[in-house]
């Protein structure tokens, strides 16, 4: 069974109604990125950071997977499928994908500020005074700027062993995620689904110049019919 690895970014979830991480003005939901997505921002104004992610969590619980998320699930009928997403939402899981690696963490989880391996599911607001079992404040289970990306080695290993690579909704211009392309074997076909493709193509790259909800279902149908 061939192994398809899928790299997804904000573009696939934008069509479900979630705003992309960084708008054209460099802000995320009107906030300076470093104020709400850095350890320094957390130390400077913990309450503001908690409120920001509380609002994102509420927004996430109101949206649903779109046609692109659902189409990717169908590939599991004939392929081994691994999804590596830069998104912190759970839309791939809700659509039914069975193997999803979150590079940048998960919005519906929190972790201890004392023990980063102490992670728990969380759908409600997080408030100052919400402590882990060691009596330390809980924080969003999200990788912030300046923090290590613990899932990167696993993602790199998956990409290195891919028979087919699909990229959806991400420019692959931001590191460390962009570095995953360095692990793709030379002759592995790469399908890039994006309305404004910015990837540096190579001989095995196939560009699908469509938004995710249109291009992904078409690609999935083609792969299933030709498997």
JSON list of C-alpha atoms in Angstrom, two decimals:
[
{"chain": "A", "resi": 1, "resn": "UNK", "atom": "CA", "xyz": [0.00, 0.00, 0.00]},
{"chain": "A", "resi": 2, "resn": "UNK", "atom": "CA", "xyz": [1.47, 3.34, -1.04]},
{"chain": "A", "resi": 3, "resn": "UNK", "atom": "CA", "xyz": [2.02, 5.99, 1.61]},
{"chain": "A", "resi": 4, "resn": "UNK", "atom": "CA", "xyz": [0.56, 9.44, 0.96]},
{"chain": "A", "resi": 5, "resn": "UNK", "atom": "CA", "xyz": [1.77, 12.26, 3.21]},
{"chain": "A", "resi": 6, "resn": "UNK", "atom": "CA", "xyz": [-0.31, 15.44, 3.22]},
{"chain": "A", "resi": 7, "resn": "UNK", "atom": "CA", "xyz": [1.00, 18.79, 4.45]},
{"chain": "A", "resi": 8, "resn": "UNK", "atom": "CA", "xyz": [-1.76, 21.28, 5.30]},
{"chain": "A", "resi": 9, "resn": "UNK", "atom": "CA", "xyz": [-1.84, 24.89, 6.42]},
{"chain": "A", "resi": 10, "resn": "UNK", "atom": "CA", "xyz": [-4.22, 27.71, 7.22]},
{"chain": "A", "resi": 11, "resn": "UNK", "atom": "CA", "xyz": [-5.66, 27.83, 3.70]},
{"chain": "A", "resi": 12, "resn": "UNK", "atom": "CA", "xyz": [-7.57, 24.58, 4.11]},
{"chain": "A", "resi": 13, "resn": "UNK", "atom": "CA", "xyz": [-9.26, 25.74, 7.32]},
{"chain": "A", "resi": 14, "resn": "UNK", "atom": "CA", "xyz": [-9.94, 29.27, 6.07]},
{"chain": "A", "resi": 15, "resn": "UNK", "atom": "CA", "xyz": [-12.74, 27.86, 3.93]},
{"chain": "A", "resi": 16, "resn": "UNK", "atom": "CA", "xyz": [-14.41, 26.56, 7.09]},
{"chain": "A", "resi": 17, "resn": "UNK", "atom": "CA", "xyz": [-14.45, 30.10, 8.47]},
{"chain": "A", "resi": 18, "resn": "UNK", "atom": "CA", "xyz": [-11.23, 30.18, 10.48]},
{"chain": "A", "resi": 19, "resn": "UNK", "atom": "CA", "xyz": [-8.99, 33.16, 9.84]},
{"chain": "A", "resi": 20, "resn": "UNK", "atom": "CA", "xyz": [-5.49, 32.48, 8.63]},
{"chain": "A", "resi": 21, "resn": "UNK", "atom": "CA", "xyz": [-2.67, 32.80, 11.12]},
{"chain": "A", "resi": 22, "resn": "UNK", "atom": "CA", "xyz": [-1.28, 36.02, 9.74]},
{"chain": "A", "resi": 23, "resn": "UNK", "atom": "CA", "xyz": [-3.39, 38.43, 7.69]},
{"chain": "A", "resi": 24, "resn": "UNK", "atom": "CA", "xyz": [-1.87, 40.74, 5.09]},
{"chain": "A", "resi": 25, "resn": "UNK", "atom": "CA", "xyz": [-1.38, 43.43, 7.75]},
{"chain": "A", "resi": 26, "resn": "UNK", "atom": "CA", "xyz": [0.73, 41.09, 9.86]},
{"chain": "A", "resi": 27, "resn": "UNK", "atom": "CA", "xyz": [-1.92, 40.77, 12.55]},
{"chain": "A", "resi": 28, "resn": "UNK", "atom": "CA", "xyz": [-3.87, 37.77, 13.82]},
{"chain": "A", "resi": 29, "resn": "UNK", "atom": "CA", "xyz": [-7.46, 38.72, 14.68]},
{"chain": "A", "resi": 30, "resn": "UNK", "atom": "CA", "xyz": [-6.23, 42.31, 15.21]},
{"chain": "A", "resi": 31, "resn": "UNK", "atom": "CA", "xyz": [-3.38, 41.34, 17.55]},
{"chain": "A", "resi": 32, "resn": "UNK", "atom": "CA", "xyz": [0.35, 41.66, 17.09]},
{"chain": "A", "resi": 33, "resn": "UNK", "atom": "CA", "xyz": [1.56, 38.08, 16.68]},
{"chain": "A", "resi": 34, "resn": "UNK", "atom": "CA", "xyz": [4.29, 38.42, 19.30]},
{"chain": "A", "resi": 35, "resn": "UNK", "atom": "CA", "xyz": [1.80, 39.64, 21.89]},
{"chain": "A", "resi": 36, "resn": "UNK", "atom": "CA", "xyz": [-0.24, 36.44, 21.74]},
{"chain": "A", "resi": 37, "resn": "UNK", "atom": "CA", "xyz": [2.11, 33.80, 20.32]},
{"chain": "A", "resi": 38, "resn": "UNK", "atom": "CA", "xyz": [5.41, 34.11, 22.16]},
{"chain": "A", "resi": 39, "resn": "UNK", "atom": "CA", "xyz": [6.74, 33.23, 25.63]},
{"chain": "A", "resi": 40, "resn": "UNK", "atom": "CA", "xyz": [7.51, 36.93, 26.11]},
{"chain": "A", "resi": 41, "resn": "UNK", "atom": "CA", "xyz": [3.89, 37.86, 25.41]},
{"chain": "A", "resi": 42, "resn": "UNK", "atom": "CA", "xyz": [2.75, 35.21, 27.88]},
{"chain": "A", "resi": 43, "resn": "UNK", "atom": "CA", "xyz": [5.06, 36.54, 30.60]},
{"chain": "A", "resi": 44, "resn": "UNK", "atom": "CA", "xyz": [4.06, 40.13, 29.89]},
{"chain": "A", "resi": 45, "resn": "UNK", "atom": "CA", "xyz": [0.27, 39.66, 29.88]},
{"chain": "A", "resi": 46, "resn": "UNK", "atom": "CA", "xyz": [-0.88, 36.13, 30.66]},
{"chain": "A", "resi": 47, "resn": "UNK", "atom": "CA", "xyz": [-4.53, 37.12, 30.92]},
{"chain": "A", "resi": 48, "resn": "UNK", "atom": "CA", "xyz": [-4.51, 38.67, 27.44]},
{"chain": "A", "resi": 49, "resn": "UNK", "atom": "CA", "xyz": [-2.97, 35.53, 25.90]},
{"chain": "A", "resi": 50, "resn": "UNK", "atom": "CA", "xyz": [-5.47, 33.25, 27.64]},
{"chain": "A", "resi": 51, "resn": "UNK", "atom": "CA", "xyz": [-8.36, 35.40, 26.47]},
{"chain": "A", "resi": 52, "resn": "UNK", "atom": "CA", "xyz": [-7.05, 35.37, 22.90]},
{"chain": "A", "resi": 53, "resn": "UNK", "atom": "CA", "xyz": [-6.97, 31.56, 22.75]},
{"chain": "A", "resi": 54, "resn": "UNK", "atom": "CA", "xyz": [-10.29, 31.32, 24.58]},
{"chain": "A", "resi": 55, "resn": "UNK", "atom": "CA", "xyz": [-11.85, 33.31, 21.73]},
{"chain": "A", "resi": 56, "resn": "UNK", "atom": "CA", "xyz": [-10.11, 31.15, 19.09]},
{"chain": "A", "resi": 57, "resn": "UNK", "atom": "CA", "xyz": [-11.36, 28.00, 20.87]},
{"chain": "A", "resi": 58, "resn": "UNK", "atom": "CA", "xyz": [-14.96, 29.27, 20.89]},
{"chain": "A", "resi": 59, "resn": "UNK", "atom": "CA", "xyz": [-14.68, 30.09, 17.18]},
{"chain": "A", "resi": 60, "resn": "UNK", "atom": "CA", "xyz": [-13.31, 26.64, 16.38]},
{"chain": "A", "resi": 61, "resn": "UNK", "atom": "CA", "xyz": [-16.20, 24.89, 18.12]},
{"chain": "A", "resi": 62, "resn": "UNK", "atom": "CA", "xyz": [-18.67, 26.76, 15.88]},
{"chain": "A", "resi": 63, "resn": "UNK", "atom": "CA", "xyz": [-17.20, 25.69, 12.52]},
{"chain": "A", "resi": 64, "resn": "UNK", "atom": "CA", "xyz": [-17.12, 22.35, 10.71]},
{"chain": "A", "resi": 65, "resn": "UNK", "atom": "CA", "xyz": [-14.80, 20.44, 8.36]},
{"chain": "A", "resi": 66, "resn": "UNK", "atom": "CA", "xyz": [-15.20, 21.41, 4.71]},
{"chain": "A", "resi": 67, "resn": "UNK", "atom": "CA", "xyz": [-15.14, 19.43, 1.46]},
{"chain": "A", "resi": 68, "resn": "UNK", "atom": "CA", "xyz": [-11.33, 19.41, 1.38]},
{"chain": "A", "resi": 69, "resn": "UNK", "atom": "CA", "xyz": [-11.01, 17.90, 4.87]},
{"chain": "A", "resi": 70, "resn": "UNK", "atom": "CA", "xyz": [-13.65, 15.29, 4.05]},
{"chain": "A", "resi": 71, "resn": "UNK", "atom": "CA", "xyz": [-12.13, 14.39, 0.67]},
{"chain": "A", "resi": 72, "resn": "UNK", "atom": "CA", "xyz": [-8.74, 13.59, 2.22]},
{"chain": "A", "resi": 73, "resn": "UNK", "atom": "CA", "xyz": [-10.37, 10.96, 4.42]},
{"chain": "A", "resi": 74, "resn": "UNK", "atom": "CA", "xyz": [-11.43, 9.00, 1.33]},
{"chain": "A", "resi": 75, "resn": "UNK", "atom": "CA", "xyz": [-7.80, 8.35, 0.42]},
{"chain": "A", "resi": 76, "resn": "UNK", "atom": "CA", "xyz": [-7.55, 5.97, 3.38]},
{"chain": "A", "resi": 77, "resn": "UNK", "atom": "CA", "xyz": [-9.62, 3.45, 1.41]},
{"chain": "A", "resi": 78, "resn": "UNK", "atom": "CA", "xyz": [-6.69, 2.67, -0.88]},
{"chain": "A", "resi": 79, "resn": "UNK", "atom": "CA", "xyz": [-3.61, 4.33, 0.66]},
{"chain": "A", "resi": 80, "resn": "UNK", "atom": "CA", "xyz": [-1.77, 4.63, 3.93]},
{"chain": "A", "resi": 81, "resn": "UNK", "atom": "CA", "xyz": [-2.35, 8.30, 4.75]},
{"chain": "A", "resi": 82, "resn": "UNK", "atom": "CA", "xyz": [-0.51, 10.60, 7.17]},
{"chain": "A", "resi": 83, "resn": "UNK", "atom": "CA", "xyz": [-1.47, 14.25, 7.60]},
{"chain": "A", "resi": 84, "resn": "UNK", "atom": "CA", "xyz": [1.06, 16.75, 8.91]},
{"chain": "A", "resi": 85, "resn": "UNK", "atom": "CA", "xyz": [-0.74, 20.00, 9.65]},
{"chain": "A", "resi": 86, "resn": "UNK", "atom": "CA", "xyz": [0.46, 23.41, 10.73]},
{"chain": "A", "resi": 87, "resn": "UNK", "atom": "CA", "xyz": [-3.07, 24.12, 11.94]},
{"chain": "A", "resi": 88, "resn": "UNK", "atom": "CA", "xyz": [-4.03, 24.01, 15.61]},
{"chain": "A", "resi": 89, "resn": "UNK", "atom": "CA", "xyz": [-7.66, 23.14, 14.87]},
{"chain": "A", "resi": 90, "resn": "UNK", "atom": "CA", "xyz": [-9.16, 19.63, 14.95]},
{"chain": "A", "resi": 91, "resn": "UNK", "atom": "CA", "xyz": [-11.00, 19.77, 11.61]},
{"chain": "A", "resi": 92, "resn": "UNK", "atom": "CA", "xyz": [-9.00, 16.90, 10.09]},
{"chain": "A", "resi": 93, "resn": "UNK", "atom": "CA", "xyz": [-9.90, 14.67, 13.03]},
{"chain": "A", "resi": 94, "resn": "UNK", "atom": "CA", "xyz": [-13.56, 15.70, 12.95]},
{"chain": "A", "resi": 95, "resn": "UNK", "atom": "CA", "xyz": [-13.67, 14.93, 9.24]},
{"chain": "A", "resi": 96, "resn": "UNK", "atom": "CA", "xyz": [-12.48, 11.40, 10.04]},
{"chain": "A", "resi": 97, "resn": "UNK", "atom": "CA", "xyz": [-8.76, 11.32, 9.24]},
{"chain": "A", "resi": 98, "resn": "UNK", "atom": "CA", "xyz": [-7.13, 8.68, 11.42]},
{"chain": "A", "resi": 99, "resn": "UNK", "atom": "CA", "xyz": [-3.49, 9.83, 11.52]},
{"chain": "A", "resi": 100, "resn": "UNK", "atom": "CA", "xyz": [-2.85, 13.54, 12.06]},
{"chain": "A", "resi": 101, "resn": "UNK", "atom": "CA", "xyz": [0.38, 15.12, 13.32]},
{"chain": "A", "resi": 102, "resn": "UNK", "atom": "CA", "xyz": [0.06, 18.69, 14.62]},
{"chain": "A", "resi": 103, "resn": "UNK", "atom": "CA", "xyz": [3.32, 20.57, 14.14]},
{"chain": "A", "resi": 104, "resn": "UNK", "atom": "CA", "xyz": [2.21, 23.63, 16.07]},
{"chain": "A", "resi": 105, "resn": "UNK", "atom": "CA", "xyz": [0.08, 22.09, 18.79]},
{"chain": "A", "resi": 106, "resn": "UNK", "atom": "CA", "xyz": [-3.67, 21.79, 19.33]},
{"chain": "A", "resi": 107, "resn": "UNK", "atom": "CA", "xyz": [-6.13, 24.45, 20.38]},
{"chain": "A", "resi": 108, "resn": "UNK", "atom": "CA", "xyz": [-8.42, 21.98, 22.17]},
{"chain": "A", "resi": 109, "resn": "UNK", "atom": "CA", "xyz": [-5.62, 20.90, 24.51]},
{"chain": "A", "resi": 110, "resn": "UNK", "atom": "CA", "xyz": [-3.75, 22.60, 27.33]},
{"chain": "A", "resi": 111, "resn": "UNK", "atom": "CA", "xyz": [-0.53, 21.77, 29.10]},
{"chain": "A", "resi": 112, "resn": "UNK", "atom": "CA", "xyz": [1.21, 22.45, 32.35]},
{"chain": "A", "resi": 113, "resn": "UNK", "atom": "CA", "xyz": [3.73, 25.29, 32.56]},
{"chain": "A", "resi": 114, "resn": "UNK", "atom": "CA", "xyz": [5.70, 23.05, 34.91]},
{"chain": "A", "resi": 115, "resn": "UNK", "atom": "CA", "xyz": [5.71, 19.81, 32.92]},
{"chain": "A", "resi": 116, "resn": "UNK", "atom": "CA", "xyz": [5.30, 20.27, 29.15]},
{"chain": "A", "resi": 117, "resn": "UNK", "atom": "CA", "xyz": [4.51, 16.57, 28.76]},
{"chain": "A", "resi": 118, "resn": "UNK", "atom": "CA", "xyz": [1.45, 16.95, 30.98]},
{"chain": "A", "resi": 119, "resn": "UNK", "atom": "CA", "xyz": [-1.16, 17.62, 28.30]},
{"chain": "A", "resi": 120, "resn": "UNK", "atom": "CA", "xyz": [-4.93, 17.35, 28.64]},
{"chain": "A", "resi": 121, "resn": "UNK", "atom": "CA", "xyz": [-8.03, 17.86, 26.47]},
{"chain": "A", "resi": 122, "resn": "UNK", "atom": "CA", "xyz": [-9.76, 21.18, 27.08]},
{"chain": "A", "resi": 123, "resn": "UNK", "atom": "CA", "xyz": [-12.80, 22.74, 25.39]},
{"chain": "A", "resi": 124, "resn": "UNK", "atom": "CA", "xyz": [-13.67, 25.46, 27.91]},
{"chain": "A", "resi": 125, "resn": "UNK", "atom": "CA", "xyz": [-12.06, 28.80, 28.67]},
{"chain": "A", "resi": 126, "resn": "UNK", "atom": "CA", "xyz": [-8.70, 28.70, 30.44]},
{"chain": "A", "resi": 127, "resn": "UNK", "atom": "CA", "xyz": [-8.47, 31.20, 33.30]},
{"chain": "A", "resi": 128, "resn": "UNK", "atom": "CA", "xyz": [-5.72, 32.42, 35.57]},
{"chain": "A", "resi": 129, "resn": "UNK", "atom": "CA", "xyz": [-5.82, 29.99, 38.47]},
{"chain": "A", "resi": 130, "resn": "UNK", "atom": "CA", "xyz": [-6.53, 26.92, 36.35]},
{"chain": "A", "resi": 131, "resn": "UNK", "atom": "CA", "xyz": [-3.71, 24.73, 37.62]},
{"chain": "A", "resi": 132, "resn": "UNK", "atom": "CA", "xyz": [-2.26, 21.35, 36.74]},
{"chain": "A", "resi": 133, "resn": "UNK", "atom": "CA", "xyz": [-1.86, 18.61, 39.35]},
{"chain": "A", "resi": 134, "resn": "UNK", "atom": "CA", "xyz": [1.45, 20.20, 40.39]},
{"chain": "A", "resi": 135, "resn": "UNK", "atom": "CA", "xyz": [-0.29, 23.55, 41.09]},
{"chain": "A", "resi": 136, "resn": "UNK", "atom": "CA", "xyz": [1.17, 25.36, 38.09]},
{"chain": "A", "resi": 137, "resn": "UNK", "atom": "CA", "xyz": [-0.80, 27.46, 35.62]},
{"chain": "A", "resi": 138, "resn": "UNK", "atom": "CA", "xyz": [-2.18, 25.78, 32.51]},
{"chain": "A", "resi": 139, "resn": "UNK", "atom": "CA", "xyz": [-1.36, 27.29, 29.11]},
{"chain": "A", "resi": 140, "resn": "UNK", "atom": "CA", "xyz": [-2.48, 26.66, 25.53]},
{"chain": "A", "resi": 141, "resn": "UNK", "atom": "CA", "xyz": [-0.88, 23.56, 23.99]},
{"chain": "A", "resi": 142, "resn": "UNK", "atom": "CA", "xyz": [0.43, 25.66, 21.12]},
{"chain": "A", "resi": 143, "resn": "UNK", "atom": "CA", "xyz": [3.97, 26.13, 19.81]},
{"chain": "A", "resi": 144, "resn": "UNK", "atom": "CA", "xyz": [4.84, 29.81, 20.05]},
{"chain": "A", "resi": 145, "resn": "UNK", "atom": "CA", "xyz": [7.55, 31.77, 18.26]},
{"chain": "A", "resi": 146, "resn": "UNK", "atom": "CA", "xyz": [10.92, 30.96, 19.76]},
{"chain": "A", "resi": 147, "resn": "UNK", "atom": "CA", "xyz": [9.84, 27.57, 21.10]},
{"chain": "A", "resi": 148, "resn": "UNK", "atom": "CA", "xyz": [11.02, 24.18, 19.80]},
{"chain": "A", "resi": 149, "resn": "UNK", "atom": "CA", "xyz": [8.77, 22.17, 17.47]},
{"chain": "A", "resi": 150, "resn": "UNK", "atom": "CA", "xyz": [8.80, 18.72, 19.12]},
{"chain": "A", "resi": 151, "resn": "UNK", "atom": "CA", "xyz": [6.81, 16.99, 16.37]},
{"chain": "A", "resi": 152, "resn": "UNK", "atom": "CA", "xyz": [9.18, 18.05, 13.58]},
{"chain": "A", "resi": 153, "resn": "UNK", "atom": "CA", "xyz": [11.40, 14.92, 13.63]},
{"chain": "A", "resi": 154, "resn": "UNK", "atom": "CA", "xyz": [8.33, 12.67, 13.32]},
{"chain": "A", "resi": 155, "resn": "UNK", "atom": "CA", "xyz": [6.97, 14.80, 10.47]},
{"chain": "A", "resi": 156, "resn": "UNK", "atom": "CA", "xyz": [10.33, 14.74, 8.68]},
{"chain": "A", "resi": 157, "resn": "UNK", "atom": "CA", "xyz": [10.46, 10.95, 8.95]},
{"chain": "A", "resi": 158, "resn": "UNK", "atom": "CA", "xyz": [6.98, 10.64, 7.44]},
{"chain": "A", "resi": 159, "resn": "UNK", "atom": "CA", "xyz": [7.86, 12.95, 4.54]},
{"chain": "A", "resi": 160, "resn": "UNK", "atom": "CA", "xyz": [11.10, 11.06, 3.91]},
{"chain": "A", "resi": 161, "resn": "UNK", "atom": "CA", "xyz": [9.16, 7.82, 3.54]},
{"chain": "A", "resi": 162, "resn": "UNK", "atom": "CA", "xyz": [6.33, 9.20, 1.41]},
{"chain": "A", "resi": 163, "resn": "UNK", "atom": "CA", "xyz": [5.45, 7.68, -1.97]},
{"chain": "A", "resi": 164, "resn": "UNK", "atom": "CA", "xyz": [3.27, 10.71, -2.77]},
{"chain": "A", "resi": 165, "resn": "UNK", "atom": "CA", "xyz": [3.28, 14.18, -1.18]},
{"chain": "A", "resi": 166, "resn": "UNK", "atom": "CA", "xyz": [0.25, 16.49, -1.23]},
{"chain": "A", "resi": 167, "resn": "UNK", "atom": "CA", "xyz": [0.49, 20.13, -0.06]},
{"chain": "A", "resi": 168, "resn": "UNK", "atom": "CA", "xyz": [-2.71, 22.06, 0.65]},
{"chain": "A", "resi": 169, "resn": "UNK", "atom": "CA", "xyz": [-3.30, 25.56, 1.93]},
{"chain": "A", "resi": 170, "resn": "UNK", "atom": "CA", "xyz": [0.27, 26.46, 2.85]},
{"chain": "A", "resi": 171, "resn": "UNK", "atom": "CA", "xyz": [2.92, 28.38, 0.96]},
{"chain": "A", "resi": 172, "resn": "UNK", "atom": "CA", "xyz": [5.70, 26.26, 2.51]},
{"chain": "A", "resi": 173, "resn": "UNK", "atom": "CA", "xyz": [7.67, 29.48, 2.90]},
{"chain": "A", "resi": 174, "resn": "UNK", "atom": "CA", "xyz": [7.78, 29.63, 6.72]},
{"chain": "A", "resi": 175, "resn": "UNK", "atom": "CA", "xyz": [10.30, 27.61, 8.72]},
{"chain": "A", "resi": 176, "resn": "UNK", "atom": "CA", "xyz": [10.61, 25.10, 10.22]},
{"chain": "A", "resi": 177, "resn": "UNK", "atom": "CA", "xyz": [7.65, 23.65, 8.27]},
{"chain": "A", "resi": 178, "resn": "UNK", "atom": "CA", "xyz": [9.20, 24.71, 4.95]},
{"chain": "A", "resi": 179, "resn": "UNK", "atom": "CA", "xyz": [12.24, 22.55, 5.73]},
{"chain": "A", "resi": 180, "resn": "UNK", "atom": "CA", "xyz": [10.09, 19.43, 5.37]},
{"chain": "A", "resi": 181, "resn": "UNK", "atom": "CA", "xyz": [10.46, 19.73, 1.60]},
{"chain": "A", "resi": 182, "resn": "UNK", "atom": "CA", "xyz": [14.17, 19.00, 2.04]},
{"chain": "A", "resi": 183, "resn": "UNK", "atom": "CA", "xyz": [13.27, 15.48, 3.17]},
{"chain": "A", "resi": 184, "resn": "UNK", "atom": "CA", "xyz": [11.24, 14.50, 0.08]},
{"chain": "A", "resi": 185, "resn": "UNK", "atom": "CA", "xyz": [12.91, 11.85, -2.07]},
{"chain": "A", "resi": 186, "resn": "UNK", "atom": "CA", "xyz": [13.84, 13.15, -5.53]},
{"chain": "A", "resi": 187, "resn": "UNK", "atom": "CA", "xyz": [11.32, 11.24, -7.66]},
{"chain": "A", "resi": 188, "resn": "UNK", "atom": "CA", "xyz": [8.33, 11.47, -5.31]},
{"chain": "A", "resi": 189, "resn": "UNK", "atom": "CA", "xyz": [5.39, 13.23, -7.01]},
{"chain": "A", "resi": 190, "resn": "UNK", "atom": "CA", "xyz": [4.33, 16.42, -5.24]},
{"chain": "A", "resi": 191, "resn": "UNK", "atom": "CA", "xyz": [0.79, 17.75, -5.71]},
{"chain": "A", "resi": 192, "resn": "UNK", "atom": "CA", "xyz": [0.47, 21.39, -4.68]},
{"chain": "A", "resi": 193, "resn": "UNK", "atom": "CA", "xyz": [-3.10, 22.66, -4.27]},
{"chain": "A", "resi": 194, "resn": "UNK", "atom": "CA", "xyz": [-3.25, 26.44, -3.91]},
{"chain": "A", "resi": 195, "resn": "UNK", "atom": "CA", "xyz": [-4.99, 29.33, -5.73]},
{"chain": "A", "resi": 196, "resn": "UNK", "atom": "CA", "xyz": [-1.76, 31.36, -5.57]},
{"chain": "A", "resi": 197, "resn": "UNK", "atom": "CA", "xyz": [1.03, 28.77, -5.77]},
{"chain": "A", "resi": 198, "resn": "UNK", "atom": "CA", "xyz": [4.36, 30.03, -4.50]},
{"chain": "A", "resi": 199, "resn": "UNK", "atom": "CA", "xyz": [6.27, 26.77, -4.24]},
{"chain": "A", "resi": 200, "resn": "UNK", "atom": "CA", "xyz": [9.57, 26.31, -6.08]},
{"chain": "A", "resi": 201, "resn": "UNK", "atom": "CA", "xyz": [8.59, 23.53, -8.51]},
{"chain": "A", "resi": 202, "resn": "UNK", "atom": "CA", "xyz": [10.72, 20.60, -9.58]},
{"chain": "A", "resi": 203, "resn": "UNK", "atom": "CA", "xyz": [10.17, 18.00, -12.30]},
{"chain": "A", "resi": 204, "resn": "UNK", "atom": "CA", "xyz": [7.86, 15.89, -10.10]},
{"chain": "A", "resi": 205, "resn": "UNK", "atom": "CA", "xyz": [5.67, 18.83, -8.97]},
{"chain": "A", "resi": 206, "resn": "UNK", "atom": "CA", "xyz": [2.07, 19.05, -10.18]},
{"chain": "A", "resi": 207, "resn": "UNK", "atom": "CA", "xyz": [0.42, 22.43, -9.50]},
{"chain": "A", "resi": 208, "resn": "UNK", "atom": "CA", "xyz": [-3.36, 22.47, -8.97]},
{"chain": "A", "resi": 209, "resn": "UNK", "atom": "CA", "xyz": [-4.30, 26.13, -9.14]},
{"chain": "A", "resi": 210, "resn": "UNK", "atom": "CA", "xyz": [-7.54, 25.89, -7.14]},
{"chain": "A", "resi": 211, "resn": "UNK", "atom": "CA", "xyz": [-8.76, 26.63, -3.65]},
{"chain": "A", "resi": 212, "resn": "UNK", "atom": "CA", "xyz": [-8.78, 23.62, -1.35]},
{"chain": "A", "resi": 213, "resn": "UNK", "atom": "CA", "xyz": [-12.50, 22.79, -1.48]},
{"chain": "A", "resi": 214, "resn": "UNK", "atom": "CA", "xyz": [-12.33, 22.53, -5.27]},
{"chain": "A", "resi": 215, "resn": "UNK", "atom": "CA", "xyz": [-8.83, 21.22, -5.96]},
{"chain": "A", "resi": 216, "resn": "UNK", "atom": "CA", "xyz": [-8.58, 18.58, -3.22]},
{"chain": "A", "resi": 217, "resn": "UNK", "atom": "CA", "xyz": [-11.76, 16.63, -4.12]},
{"chain": "A", "resi": 218, "resn": "UNK", "atom": "CA", "xyz": [-10.63, 16.57, -7.77]},
{"chain": "A", "resi": 219, "resn": "UNK", "atom": "CA", "xyz": [-7.17, 15.31, -6.84]},
{"chain": "A", "resi": 220, "resn": "UNK", "atom": "CA", "xyz": [-8.54, 12.67, -4.47]},
{"chain": "A", "resi": 221, "resn": "UNK", "atom": "CA", "xyz": [-10.91, 11.34, -7.13]},
{"chain": "A", "resi": 222, "resn": "UNK", "atom": "CA", "xyz": [-8.04, 11.13, -9.62]},
{"chain": "A", "resi": 223, "resn": "UNK", "atom": "CA", "xyz": [-5.75, 9.32, -7.18]},
{"chain": "A", "resi": 224, "resn": "UNK", "atom": "CA", "xyz": [-8.46, 6.81, -6.23]},
{"chain": "A", "resi": 225, "resn": "UNK", "atom": "CA", "xyz": [-9.35, 6.08, -9.85]},
{"chain": "A", "resi": 226, "resn": "UNK", "atom": "CA", "xyz": [-5.72, 5.55, -10.81]},
{"chain": "A", "resi": 227, "resn": "UNK", "atom": "CA", "xyz": [-4.54, 3.61, -7.77]}
]
